[in-house]
């Protein structure tokens, strides 16, 4: 089979029973040519799939990097776990990023679907019932131990494009009420119970007034599983999602970009440009930045920050927080810069850049103090999630006030 070099881009839109054809993508020599359809542009509710990099236009737009695929489309593609599943599920591996995207069959995050047909995308793969969680967990374990031959009926329980970023073993399930959840499984070689630690962080974030995805802890076969509600799927249909990585994507990165482009102040600038409630959005982002520092979540890269398009207009708001987990073996630097002082995990660096988020000195300091007080009481939340004594000893040095080397204990 020849390498796929053309795809048709569809988007789920409010009030439409079927996905709407929005654009065509053709790839030649690793360079993409993206053009919106005339019928789509004529719609009163047409919106740019990427408000920064793909404005509405009748002109063909050139896409460099990512094998010629716009970064916003890749948000709907497989994460690292999904790519691992592809290696197990398919005898023929995707030859490029467009083929990876096609292999997800509409199970990825957000409202975008890509098809080889211009008439309609393939029907989205149905989600496994929550009642099958234990069997799915066994299937996930077989993939982790993928030196064995995996039966076809087991493979059908797993889909490669099921969730937002990361390498955590996961699947997507649907409960009896039709609510869709990401089931995140633990691994035998985890240093600590990551499902309980992640839930611990969400409980503290909610106490801090930070919006998070809805979550539930459960247990199968003696192992913890965290269920995270898909915030992009609602009773009104799918919501358009775009990651900060897609909005800030550039094919070539300079050293200076690590403090400028890939930074919390740069995310704040996006909120000022795109949001209908920028003041509230930036106060929220500032709280998330401080919280990540306090709990040692250094995996706060741009794919772990996202935006949801409003249903009634073309503006955006921060998505609920997701993938917040302490990283005890990777401390000292955040994945993106806190401001002019770089990526160092310091509350003082946070304090110095409050103005980028529209906060005066009083609001900056009161926010930091409020979050510090919550995190200082982390043991109470550890009790709530039944975190083991061993895991508490592992995480205790992580939680605290990163300021002058002193930590809350």
mmCIF file with all atom_site columns, C-alpha atoms in Angstrom, residues 149-359:
data_model
loop_
_atom_site.group_PDB
_atom_site.id
_atom_site.type_symbol
_atom_site.label_atom_id
_atom_site.label_alt_id
_atom_site.label_comp_id
_atom_site.label_asym_id
_atom_site.label_entity_id
_atom_site.label_seq_id
_atom_site.pdbx_PDB_ins_code
_atom_site.Cartn_x
_atom_site.Cartn_y
_atom_site.Cartn_z
_atom_site.occupancy
_atom_site.B_iso_or_equiv
_atom_site.pdbx_formal_charge
_atom_site.auth_seq_id
_atom_site.auth_comp_id
_atom_site.auth_asym_id
_atom_site.auth_atom_id
_atom_site.pdbx_PDB_model_num
ATOM 1   C CA . UNK A 1 149 ? 0.790   -13.263 21.167 1.00 0.00 ? 149 UNK A CA 1
ATOM 2   C CA . UNK A 1 150 ? -2.350  -11.242 21.913 1.00 0.00 ? 150 UNK A CA 1
ATOM 3   C CA . UNK A 1 151 ? -5.696  -12.729 20.786 1.00 0.00 ? 151 UNK A CA 1
ATOM 4   C CA . UNK A 1 152 ? -7.821  -10.723 18.350 1.00 0.00 ? 152 UNK A CA 1
ATOM 5   C CA . UNK A 1 153 ? -10.734 -10.402 20.804 1.00 0.00 ? 153 UNK A CA 1
ATOM 6   C CA . UNK A 1 154 ? -8.334  -8.775  23.290 1.00 0.00 ? 154 UNK A CA 1
ATOM 7   C CA . UNK A 1 155 ? -6.978  -6.350  20.714 1.00 0.00 ? 155 UNK A CA 1
ATOM 8   C CA . UNK A 1 156 ? -10.499 -5.153  19.901 1.00 0.00 ? 156 UNK A CA 1
ATOM 9   C CA . UNK A 1 157 ? -10.798 -3.750  23.430 1.00 0.00 ? 157 UNK A CA 1
ATOM 10  C CA . UNK A 1 158 ? -8.014  -1.263  22.788 1.00 0.00 ? 158 UNK A CA 1
ATOM 11  C CA . UNK A 1 159 ? -7.873  1.758   20.504 1.00 0.00 ? 159 UNK A CA 1
ATOM 12  C CA . UNK A 1 160 ? -4.761  3.882   19.842 1.00 0.00 ? 160 UNK A CA 1
ATOM 13  C CA . UNK A 1 161 ? -6.217  7.402   19.737 1.00 0.00 ? 161 UNK A CA 1
ATOM 14  C CA . UNK A 1 162 ? -8.140  7.465   22.936 1.00 0.00 ? 162 UNK A CA 1
ATOM 15  C CA . UNK A 1 163 ? -6.896  10.316  25.071 1.00 0.00 ? 163 UNK A CA 1
ATOM 16  C CA . UNK A 1 164 ? -4.790  13.316  25.810 1.00 0.00 ? 164 UNK A CA 1
ATOM 17  C CA . UNK A 1 165 ? -1.035  13.098  25.949 1.00 0.00 ? 165 UNK A CA 1
ATOM 18  C CA . UNK A 1 166 ? 1.320   10.803  27.777 1.00 0.00 ? 166 UNK A CA 1
ATOM 19  C CA . UNK A 1 167 ? 2.653   7.285   27.976 1.00 0.00 ? 167 UNK A CA 1
ATOM 20  C CA . UNK A 1 168 ? 0.430   6.045   30.817 1.00 0.00 ? 168 UNK A CA 1
ATOM 21  C CA . UNK A 1 169 ? -1.459  2.834   29.969 1.00 0.00 ? 169 UNK A CA 1
ATOM 22  C CA . UNK A 1 170 ? -5.070  3.825   29.373 1.00 0.00 ? 170 UNK A CA 1
ATOM 23  C CA . UNK A 1 171 ? -8.329  3.080   27.637 1.00 0.00 ? 171 UNK A CA 1
ATOM 24  C CA . UNK A 1 172 ? -11.610 4.905   27.117 1.00 0.00 ? 172 UNK A CA 1
ATOM 25  C CA . UNK A 1 173 ? -14.786 3.526   28.661 1.00 0.00 ? 173 UNK A CA 1
ATOM 26  C CA . UNK A 1 174 ? -18.439 4.571   28.807 1.00 0.00 ? 174 UNK A CA 1
ATOM 27  C CA . UNK A 1 175 ? -20.656 4.132   31.844 1.00 0.00 ? 175 UNK A CA 1
ATOM 28  C CA . UNK A 1 176 ? -24.352 3.195   31.915 1.00 0.00 ? 176 UNK A CA 1
ATOM 29  C CA . UNK A 1 177 ? -25.339 6.891   31.822 1.00 0.00 ? 177 UNK A CA 1
ATOM 30  C CA . UNK A 1 178 ? -23.378 7.469   28.602 1.00 0.00 ? 178 UNK A CA 1
ATOM 31  C CA . UNK A 1 179 ? -20.568 9.388   30.337 1.00 0.00 ? 179 UNK A CA 1
ATOM 32  C CA . UNK A 1 180 ? -17.160 8.786   28.743 1.00 0.00 ? 180 UNK A CA 1
ATOM 33  C CA . UNK A 1 181 ? -14.087 8.286   30.939 1.00 0.00 ? 181 UNK A CA 1
ATOM 34  C CA . UNK A 1 182 ? -10.367 7.786   30.399 1.00 0.00 ? 182 UNK A CA 1
ATOM 35  C CA . UNK A 1 183 ? -9.247  4.830   32.522 1.00 0.00 ? 183 UNK A CA 1
ATOM 36  C CA . UNK A 1 184 ? -5.610  5.307   33.551 1.00 0.00 ? 184 UNK A CA 1
ATOM 37  C CA . UNK A 1 185 ? -3.895  2.169   34.785 1.00 0.00 ? 185 UNK A CA 1
ATOM 38  C CA . UNK A 1 186 ? -0.860  1.666   36.979 1.00 0.00 ? 186 UNK A CA 1
ATOM 39  C CA . UNK A 1 187 ? 2.233   -0.179  35.818 1.00 0.00 ? 187 UNK A CA 1
ATOM 40  C CA . UNK A 1 188 ? 4.071   -2.913  37.718 1.00 0.00 ? 188 UNK A CA 1
ATOM 41  C CA . UNK A 1 189 ? 7.302   -0.888  37.610 1.00 0.00 ? 189 UNK A CA 1
ATOM 42  C CA . UNK A 1 190 ? 5.809   2.400   38.910 1.00 0.00 ? 190 UNK A CA 1
ATOM 43  C CA . UNK A 1 191 ? 7.843   3.944   41.729 1.00 0.00 ? 191 UNK A CA 1
ATOM 44  C CA . UNK A 1 192 ? 4.596   4.813   43.532 1.00 0.00 ? 192 UNK A CA 1
ATOM 45  C CA . UNK A 1 193 ? 0.847   4.496   42.974 1.00 0.00 ? 193 UNK A CA 1
ATOM 46  C CA . UNK A 1 194 ? 0.423   7.138   40.284 1.00 0.00 ? 194 UNK A CA 1
ATOM 47  C CA . UNK A 1 195 ? -3.361  6.844   40.133 1.00 0.00 ? 195 UNK A CA 1
ATOM 48  C CA . UNK A 1 196 ? -3.726  7.690   43.819 1.00 0.00 ? 196 UNK A CA 1
ATOM 49  C CA . UNK A 1 197 ? -1.072  10.402  43.633 1.00 0.00 ? 197 UNK A CA 1
ATOM 50  C CA . UNK A 1 198 ? -2.824  12.035  40.684 1.00 0.00 ? 198 UNK A CA 1
ATOM 51  C CA . UNK A 1 199 ? -6.164  11.931  42.486 1.00 0.00 ? 199 UNK A CA 1
ATOM 52  C CA . UNK A 1 200 ? -4.449  13.437  45.540 1.00 0.00 ? 200 UNK A CA 1
ATOM 53  C CA . UNK A 1 201 ? -3.357  16.376  43.376 1.00 0.00 ? 201 UNK A CA 1
ATOM 54  C CA . UNK A 1 202 ? -6.849  16.897  41.979 1.00 0.00 ? 202 UNK A CA 1
ATOM 55  C CA . UNK A 1 203 ? -8.366  16.959  45.469 1.00 0.00 ? 203 UNK A CA 1
ATOM 56  C CA . UNK A 1 204 ? -5.882  19.642  46.514 1.00 0.00 ? 204 UNK A CA 1
ATOM 57  C CA . UNK A 1 205 ? -6.445  21.624  43.318 1.00 0.00 ? 205 UNK A CA 1
ATOM 58  C CA . UNK A 1 206 ? -10.183 21.687  43.920 1.00 0.00 ? 206 UNK A CA 1
ATOM 59  C CA . UNK A 1 207 ? -9.548  22.864  47.459 1.00 0.00 ? 207 UNK A CA 1
ATOM 60  C CA . UNK A 1 208 ? -7.458  25.653  45.925 1.00 0.00 ? 208 UNK A CA 1
ATOM 61  C CA . UNK A 1 209 ? -10.312 26.637  43.612 1.00 0.00 ? 209 UNK A CA 1
ATOM 62  C CA . UNK A 1 210 ? -8.586  25.311  40.479 1.00 0.00 ? 210 UNK A CA 1
ATOM 63  C CA . UNK A 1 211 ? -10.823 23.700  37.851 1.00 0.00 ? 211 UNK A CA 1
ATOM 64  C CA . UNK A 1 212 ? -9.913  20.077  37.126 1.00 0.00 ? 212 UNK A CA 1
ATOM 65  C CA . UNK A 1 213 ? -11.326 17.272  35.086 1.00 0.00 ? 213 UNK A CA 1
ATOM 66  C CA . UNK A 1 214 ? -13.853 15.200  37.032 1.00 0.00 ? 214 UNK A CA 1
ATOM 67  C CA . UNK A 1 215 ? -12.155 12.082  38.430 1.00 0.00 ? 215 UNK A CA 1
ATOM 68  C CA . UNK A 1 216 ? -12.904 8.889   40.328 1.00 0.00 ? 216 UNK A CA 1
ATOM 69  C CA . UNK A 1 217 ? -10.643 6.276   41.886 1.00 0.00 ? 217 UNK A CA 1
ATOM 70  C CA . UNK A 1 218 ? -11.428 2.599   41.578 1.00 0.00 ? 218 UNK A CA 1
ATOM 71  C CA . UNK A 1 219 ? -9.547  -0.674  41.910 1.00 0.00 ? 219 UNK A CA 1
ATOM 72  C CA . UNK A 1 220 ? -9.305  -3.798  39.763 1.00 0.00 ? 220 UNK A CA 1
ATOM 73  C CA . UNK A 1 221 ? -7.243  -6.928  40.358 1.00 0.00 ? 221 UNK A CA 1
ATOM 74  C CA . UNK A 1 222 ? -5.588  -5.266  43.341 1.00 0.00 ? 222 UNK A CA 1
ATOM 75  C CA . UNK A 1 223 ? -4.384  -2.242  41.331 1.00 0.00 ? 223 UNK A CA 1
ATOM 76  C CA . UNK A 1 224 ? -5.575  1.362   41.368 1.00 0.00 ? 224 UNK A CA 1
ATOM 77  C CA . UNK A 1 225 ? -7.286  2.836   38.326 1.00 0.00 ? 225 UNK A CA 1
ATOM 78  C CA . UNK A 1 226 ? -8.052  6.534   37.899 1.00 0.00 ? 226 UNK A CA 1
ATOM 79  C CA . UNK A 1 227 ? -11.116 7.432   35.855 1.00 0.00 ? 227 UNK A CA 1
ATOM 80  C CA . UNK A 1 228 ? -10.930 10.891  34.246 1.00 0.00 ? 228 UNK A CA 1
ATOM 81  C CA . UNK A 1 229 ? -14.069 12.255  32.626 1.00 0.00 ? 229 UNK A CA 1
ATOM 82  C CA . UNK A 1 230 ? -13.645 13.309  28.988 1.00 0.00 ? 230 UNK A CA 1
ATOM 83  C CA . UNK A 1 231 ? -14.424 17.034  29.125 1.00 0.00 ? 231 UNK A CA 1
ATOM 84  C CA . UNK A 1 232 ? -14.469 17.303  25.339 1.00 0.00 ? 232 UNK A CA 1
ATOM 85  C CA . UNK A 1 233 ? -17.499 14.981  25.033 1.00 0.00 ? 233 UNK A CA 1
ATOM 86  C CA . UNK A 1 234 ? -20.815 16.402  26.230 1.00 0.00 ? 234 UNK A CA 1
ATOM 87  C CA . UNK A 1 235 ? -24.519 15.680  25.780 1.00 0.00 ? 235 UNK A CA 1
ATOM 88  C CA . UNK A 1 236 ? -24.475 18.387  23.087 1.00 0.00 ? 236 UNK A CA 1
ATOM 89  C CA . UNK A 1 237 ? -21.671 16.687  21.172 1.00 0.00 ? 237 UNK A CA 1
ATOM 90  C CA . UNK A 1 238 ? -17.928 17.050  20.965 1.00 0.00 ? 238 UNK A CA 1
ATOM 91  C CA . UNK A 1 239 ? -16.182 20.305  21.807 1.00 0.00 ? 239 UNK A CA 1
ATOM 92  C CA . UNK A 1 240 ? -13.268 21.614  19.785 1.00 0.00 ? 240 UNK A CA 1
ATOM 93  C CA . UNK A 1 241 ? -10.009 21.261  21.730 1.00 0.00 ? 241 UNK A CA 1
ATOM 94  C CA . UNK A 1 242 ? -6.611  22.711  20.938 1.00 0.00 ? 242 UNK A CA 1
ATOM 95  C CA . UNK A 1 243 ? -3.476  22.230  22.986 1.00 0.00 ? 243 UNK A CA 1
ATOM 96  C CA . UNK A 1 244 ? -1.081  25.012  23.887 1.00 0.00 ? 244 UNK A CA 1
ATOM 97  C CA . UNK A 1 245 ? 1.541   22.967  22.033 1.00 0.00 ? 245 UNK A CA 1
ATOM 98  C CA . UNK A 1 246 ? -0.448  23.317  18.805 1.00 0.00 ? 246 UNK A CA 1
ATOM 99  C CA . UNK A 1 247 ? -1.032  27.045  19.303 1.00 0.00 ? 247 UNK A CA 1
ATOM 100 C CA . UNK A 1 248 ? 2.664   27.705  20.010 1.00 0.00 ? 248 UNK A CA 1
ATOM 101 C CA . UNK A 1 249 ? 4.069   25.166  17.544 1.00 0.00 ? 249 UNK A CA 1
ATOM 102 C CA . UNK A 1 250 ? 6.983   26.190  15.379 1.00 0.00 ? 250 UNK A CA 1
ATOM 103 C CA . UNK A 1 251 ? 9.018   23.770  13.226 1.00 0.00 ? 251 UNK A CA 1
ATOM 104 C CA . UNK A 1 252 ? 12.377  25.180  14.317 1.00 0.00 ? 252 UNK A CA 1
ATOM 105 C CA . UNK A 1 253 ? 13.178  26.001  17.914 1.00 0.00 ? 253 UNK A CA 1
ATOM 106 C CA . UNK A 1 254 ? 15.912  28.373  19.044 1.00 0.00 ? 254 UNK A CA 1
ATOM 107 C CA . UNK A 1 255 ? 17.504  28.312  22.487 1.00 0.00 ? 255 UNK A CA 1
ATOM 108 C CA . UNK A 1 256 ? 15.888  31.641  23.346 1.00 0.00 ? 256 UNK A CA 1
ATOM 109 C CA . UNK A 1 257 ? 12.452  30.141  22.657 1.00 0.00 ? 257 UNK A CA 1
ATOM 110 C CA . UNK A 1 258 ? 12.629  28.021  25.795 1.00 0.00 ? 258 UNK A CA 1
ATOM 111 C CA . UNK A 1 259 ? 12.195  31.112  27.972 1.00 0.00 ? 259 UNK A CA 1
ATOM 112 C CA . UNK A 1 260 ? 9.942   33.056  25.605 1.00 0.00 ? 260 UNK A CA 1
ATOM 113 C CA . UNK A 1 261 ? 7.707   30.840  23.458 1.00 0.00 ? 261 UNK A CA 1
ATOM 114 C CA . UNK A 1 262 ? 7.557   27.865  25.820 1.00 0.00 ? 262 UNK A CA 1
ATOM 115 C CA . UNK A 1 263 ? 6.595   29.623  29.019 1.00 0.00 ? 263 UNK A CA 1
ATOM 116 C CA . UNK A 1 264 ? 3.664   30.376  31.292 1.00 0.00 ? 264 UNK A CA 1
ATOM 117 C CA . UNK A 1 265 ? 3.710   34.094  30.363 1.00 0.00 ? 265 UNK A CA 1
ATOM 118 C CA . UNK A 1 266 ? 3.401   33.029  26.702 1.00 0.00 ? 266 UNK A CA 1
ATOM 119 C CA . UNK A 1 267 ? 0.349   30.963  27.657 1.00 0.00 ? 267 UNK A CA 1
ATOM 120 C CA . UNK A 1 268 ? -1.029  34.002  29.470 1.00 0.00 ? 268 UNK A CA 1
ATOM 121 C CA . UNK A 1 269 ? -0.645  35.958  26.236 1.00 0.00 ? 269 UNK A CA 1
ATOM 122 C CA . UNK A 1 270 ? -2.732  33.336  24.426 1.00 0.00 ? 270 UNK A CA 1
ATOM 123 C CA . UNK A 1 271 ? -5.472  33.741  27.021 1.00 0.00 ? 271 UNK A CA 1
ATOM 124 C CA . UNK A 1 272 ? -5.446  37.531  26.581 1.00 0.00 ? 272 UNK A CA 1
ATOM 125 C CA . UNK A 1 273 ? -5.896  36.988  22.827 1.00 0.00 ? 273 UNK A CA 1
ATOM 126 C CA . UNK A 1 274 ? -8.366  34.098  22.684 1.00 0.00 ? 274 UNK A CA 1
ATOM 127 C CA . UNK A 1 275 ? -10.499 34.059  25.808 1.00 0.00 ? 275 UNK A CA 1
ATOM 128 C CA . UNK A 1 276 ? -13.813 35.810  26.482 1.00 0.00 ? 276 UNK A CA 1
ATOM 129 C CA . UNK A 1 277 ? -12.872 35.894  30.193 1.00 0.00 ? 277 UNK A CA 1
ATOM 130 C CA . UNK A 1 278 ? -9.122  36.646  30.066 1.00 0.00 ? 278 UNK A CA 1
ATOM 131 C CA . UNK A 1 279 ? -8.801  38.042  33.592 1.00 0.00 ? 279 UNK A CA 1
ATOM 132 C CA . UNK A 1 280 ? -10.338 34.932  35.171 1.00 0.00 ? 280 UNK A CA 1
ATOM 133 C CA . UNK A 1 281 ? -8.456  32.663  32.786 1.00 0.00 ? 281 UNK A CA 1
ATOM 134 C CA . UNK A 1 282 ? -5.083  34.135  33.652 1.00 0.00 ? 282 UNK A CA 1
ATOM 135 C CA . UNK A 1 283 ? -5.771  34.072  37.386 1.00 0.00 ? 283 UNK A CA 1
ATOM 136 C CA . UNK A 1 284 ? -6.555  30.372  36.921 1.00 0.00 ? 284 UNK A CA 1
ATOM 137 C CA . UNK A 1 285 ? -3.367  29.785  34.896 1.00 0.00 ? 285 UNK A CA 1
ATOM 138 C CA . UNK A 1 286 ? -1.254  31.523  37.526 1.00 0.00 ? 286 UNK A CA 1
ATOM 139 C CA . UNK A 1 287 ? -2.736  29.264  40.216 1.00 0.00 ? 287 UNK A CA 1
ATOM 140 C CA . UNK A 1 288 ? -1.976  26.185  38.114 1.00 0.00 ? 288 UNK A CA 1
ATOM 141 C CA . UNK A 1 289 ? 1.624   27.303  37.614 1.00 0.00 ? 289 UNK A CA 1
ATOM 142 C CA . UNK A 1 290 ? 2.165   27.854  41.343 1.00 0.00 ? 290 UNK A CA 1
ATOM 143 C CA . UNK A 1 291 ? 0.457   24.560  42.186 1.00 0.00 ? 291 UNK A CA 1
ATOM 144 C CA . UNK A 1 292 ? 2.667   22.621  39.764 1.00 0.00 ? 292 UNK A CA 1
ATOM 145 C CA . UNK A 1 293 ? 5.736   24.059  41.474 1.00 0.00 ? 293 UNK A CA 1
ATOM 146 C CA . UNK A 1 294 ? 4.430   23.288  44.962 1.00 0.00 ? 294 UNK A CA 1
ATOM 147 C CA . UNK A 1 295 ? 3.612   19.640  44.224 1.00 0.00 ? 295 UNK A CA 1
ATOM 148 C CA . UNK A 1 296 ? 6.622   18.908  42.039 1.00 0.00 ? 296 UNK A CA 1
ATOM 149 C CA . UNK A 1 297 ? 4.683   18.375  38.809 1.00 0.00 ? 297 UNK A CA 1
ATOM 150 C CA . UNK A 1 298 ? 7.540   19.063  36.415 1.00 0.00 ? 298 UNK A CA 1
ATOM 151 C CA . UNK A 1 299 ? 5.743   17.369  33.509 1.00 0.00 ? 299 UNK A CA 1
ATOM 152 C CA . UNK A 1 300 ? 3.823   20.579  32.769 1.00 0.00 ? 300 UNK A CA 1
ATOM 153 C CA . UNK A 1 301 ? 4.759   20.789  29.089 1.00 0.00 ? 301 UNK A CA 1
ATOM 154 C CA . UNK A 1 302 ? 2.567   22.515  26.503 1.00 0.00 ? 302 UNK A CA 1
ATOM 155 C CA . UNK A 1 303 ? 0.618   19.368  25.592 1.00 0.00 ? 303 UNK A CA 1
ATOM 156 C CA . UNK A 1 304 ? -0.606  19.312  29.193 1.00 0.00 ? 304 UNK A CA 1
ATOM 157 C CA . UNK A 1 305 ? -2.304  22.693  28.796 1.00 0.00 ? 305 UNK A CA 1
ATOM 158 C CA . UNK A 1 306 ? -5.303  23.029  26.525 1.00 0.00 ? 306 UNK A CA 1
ATOM 159 C CA . UNK A 1 307 ? -8.185  25.221  25.402 1.00 0.00 ? 307 UNK A CA 1
ATOM 160 C CA . UNK A 1 308 ? -11.832 24.433  24.692 1.00 0.00 ? 308 UNK A CA 1
ATOM 161 C CA . UNK A 1 309 ? -13.790 26.461  22.158 1.00 0.00 ? 309 UNK A CA 1
ATOM 162 C CA . UNK A 1 310 ? -16.966 27.990  23.512 1.00 0.00 ? 310 UNK A CA 1
ATOM 163 C CA . UNK A 1 311 ? -20.133 26.464  22.067 1.00 0.00 ? 311 UNK A CA 1
ATOM 164 C CA . UNK A 1 312 ? -21.833 29.819  21.418 1.00 0.00 ? 312 UNK A CA 1
ATOM 165 C CA . UNK A 1 313 ? -18.948 31.888  20.012 1.00 0.00 ? 313 UNK A CA 1
ATOM 166 C CA . UNK A 1 314 ? -15.469 31.594  18.508 1.00 0.00 ? 314 UNK A CA 1
ATOM 167 C CA . UNK A 1 315 ? -13.577 32.340  21.706 1.00 0.00 ? 315 UNK A CA 1
ATOM 168 C CA . UNK A 1 316 ? -11.839 29.915  24.045 1.00 0.00 ? 316 UNK A CA 1
ATOM 169 C CA . UNK A 1 317 ? -11.343 29.096  27.690 1.00 0.00 ? 317 UNK A CA 1
ATOM 170 C CA . UNK A 1 318 ? -8.757  26.991  29.462 1.00 0.00 ? 318 UNK A CA 1
ATOM 171 C CA . UNK A 1 319 ? -9.747  23.356  29.574 1.00 0.00 ? 319 UNK A CA 1
ATOM 172 C CA . UNK A 1 320 ? -9.957  21.750  33.009 1.00 0.00 ? 320 UNK A CA 1
ATOM 173 C CA . UNK A 1 321 ? -6.539  20.783  34.355 1.00 0.00 ? 321 UNK A CA 1
ATOM 174 C CA . UNK A 1 322 ? -5.362  17.250  33.533 1.00 0.00 ? 322 UNK A CA 1
ATOM 175 C CA . UNK A 1 323 ? -2.266  15.029  33.843 1.00 0.00 ? 323 UNK A CA 1
ATOM 176 C CA . UNK A 1 324 ? -1.088  16.567  37.132 1.00 0.00 ? 324 UNK A CA 1
ATOM 177 C CA . UNK A 1 325 ? 1.252   14.095  38.858 1.00 0.00 ? 325 UNK A CA 1
ATOM 178 C CA . UNK A 1 326 ? 4.257   14.638  41.184 1.00 0.00 ? 326 UNK A CA 1
ATOM 179 C CA . UNK A 1 327 ? 7.585   13.716  39.598 1.00 0.00 ? 327 UNK A CA 1
ATOM 180 C CA . UNK A 1 328 ? 9.902   12.777  42.507 1.00 0.00 ? 328 UNK A CA 1
ATOM 181 C CA . UNK A 1 329 ? 12.740  11.630  40.234 1.00 0.00 ? 329 UNK A CA 1
ATOM 182 C CA . UNK A 1 330 ? 12.688  14.764  38.073 1.00 0.00 ? 330 UNK A CA 1
ATOM 183 C CA . UNK A 1 331 ? 12.813  17.800  40.336 1.00 0.00 ? 331 UNK A CA 1
ATOM 184 C CA . UNK A 1 332 ? 14.325  21.267  40.041 1.00 0.00 ? 332 UNK A CA 1
ATOM 185 C CA . UNK A 1 333 ? 13.030  22.440  36.653 1.00 0.00 ? 333 UNK A CA 1
ATOM 186 C CA . UNK A 1 334 ? 9.574   22.790  35.145 1.00 0.00 ? 334 UNK A CA 1
ATOM 187 C CA . UNK A 1 335 ? 8.977   21.678  31.557 1.00 0.00 ? 335 UNK A CA 1
ATOM 188 C CA . UNK A 1 336 ? 8.268   25.282  30.505 1.00 0.00 ? 336 UNK A CA 1
ATOM 189 C CA . UNK A 1 337 ? 9.633   28.556  31.847 1.00 0.00 ? 337 UNK A CA 1
ATOM 190 C CA . UNK A 1 338 ? 7.957   30.407  34.712 1.00 0.00 ? 338 UNK A CA 1
ATOM 191 C CA . UNK A 1 339 ? 9.101   33.762  33.387 1.00 0.00 ? 339 UNK A CA 1
ATOM 192 C CA . UNK A 1 340 ? 12.302  35.717  32.924 1.00 0.00 ? 340 UNK A CA 1
ATOM 193 C CA . UNK A 1 341 ? 14.125  33.479  35.435 1.00 0.00 ? 341 UNK A CA 1
ATOM 194 C CA . UNK A 1 342 ? 13.690  30.366  33.321 1.00 0.00 ? 342 UNK A CA 1
ATOM 195 C CA . UNK A 1 343 ? 12.443  26.907  34.236 1.00 0.00 ? 343 UNK A CA 1
ATOM 196 C CA . UNK A 1 344 ? 13.726  26.693  37.808 1.00 0.00 ? 344 UNK A CA 1
ATOM 197 C CA . UNK A 1 345 ? 11.019  25.337  40.146 1.00 0.00 ? 345 UNK A CA 1
ATOM 198 C CA . UNK A 1 346 ? 10.796  28.372  42.391 1.00 0.00 ? 346 UNK A CA 1
ATOM 199 C CA . UNK A 1 347 ? 7.863   30.069  44.076 1.00 0.00 ? 347 UNK A CA 1
ATOM 200 C CA . UNK A 1 348 ? 9.873   33.296  43.987 1.00 0.00 ? 348 UNK A CA 1
ATOM 201 C CA . UNK A 1 349 ? 10.005  33.076  40.183 1.00 0.00 ? 349 UNK A CA 1
ATOM 202 C CA . UNK A 1 350 ? 6.220   32.737  40.198 1.00 0.00 ? 350 UNK A CA 1
ATOM 203 C CA . UNK A 1 351 ? 5.956   35.755  42.490 1.00 0.00 ? 351 UNK A CA 1
ATOM 204 C CA . UNK A 1 352 ? 8.036   37.895  40.128 1.00 0.00 ? 352 UNK A CA 1
ATOM 205 C CA . UNK A 1 353 ? 5.824   37.285  37.083 1.00 0.00 ? 353 UNK A CA 1
ATOM 206 C CA . UNK A 1 354 ? 2.334   37.861  38.480 1.00 0.00 ? 354 UNK A CA 1
ATOM 207 C CA . UNK A 1 355 ? 1.978   40.984  36.345 1.00 0.00 ? 355 UNK A CA 1
ATOM 208 C CA . UNK A 1 356 ? 1.976   38.887  33.151 1.00 0.00 ? 356 UNK A CA 1
ATOM 209 C CA . UNK A 1 357 ? -1.248  37.318  34.414 1.00 0.00 ? 357 UNK A CA 1
ATOM 210 C CA . UNK A 1 358 ? -2.877  40.656  35.238 1.00 0.00 ? 358 UNK A CA 1
ATOM 211 C CA . UNK A 1 359 ? -2.292  40.264  38.992 1.00 0.00 ? 359 UNK A CA 1
#
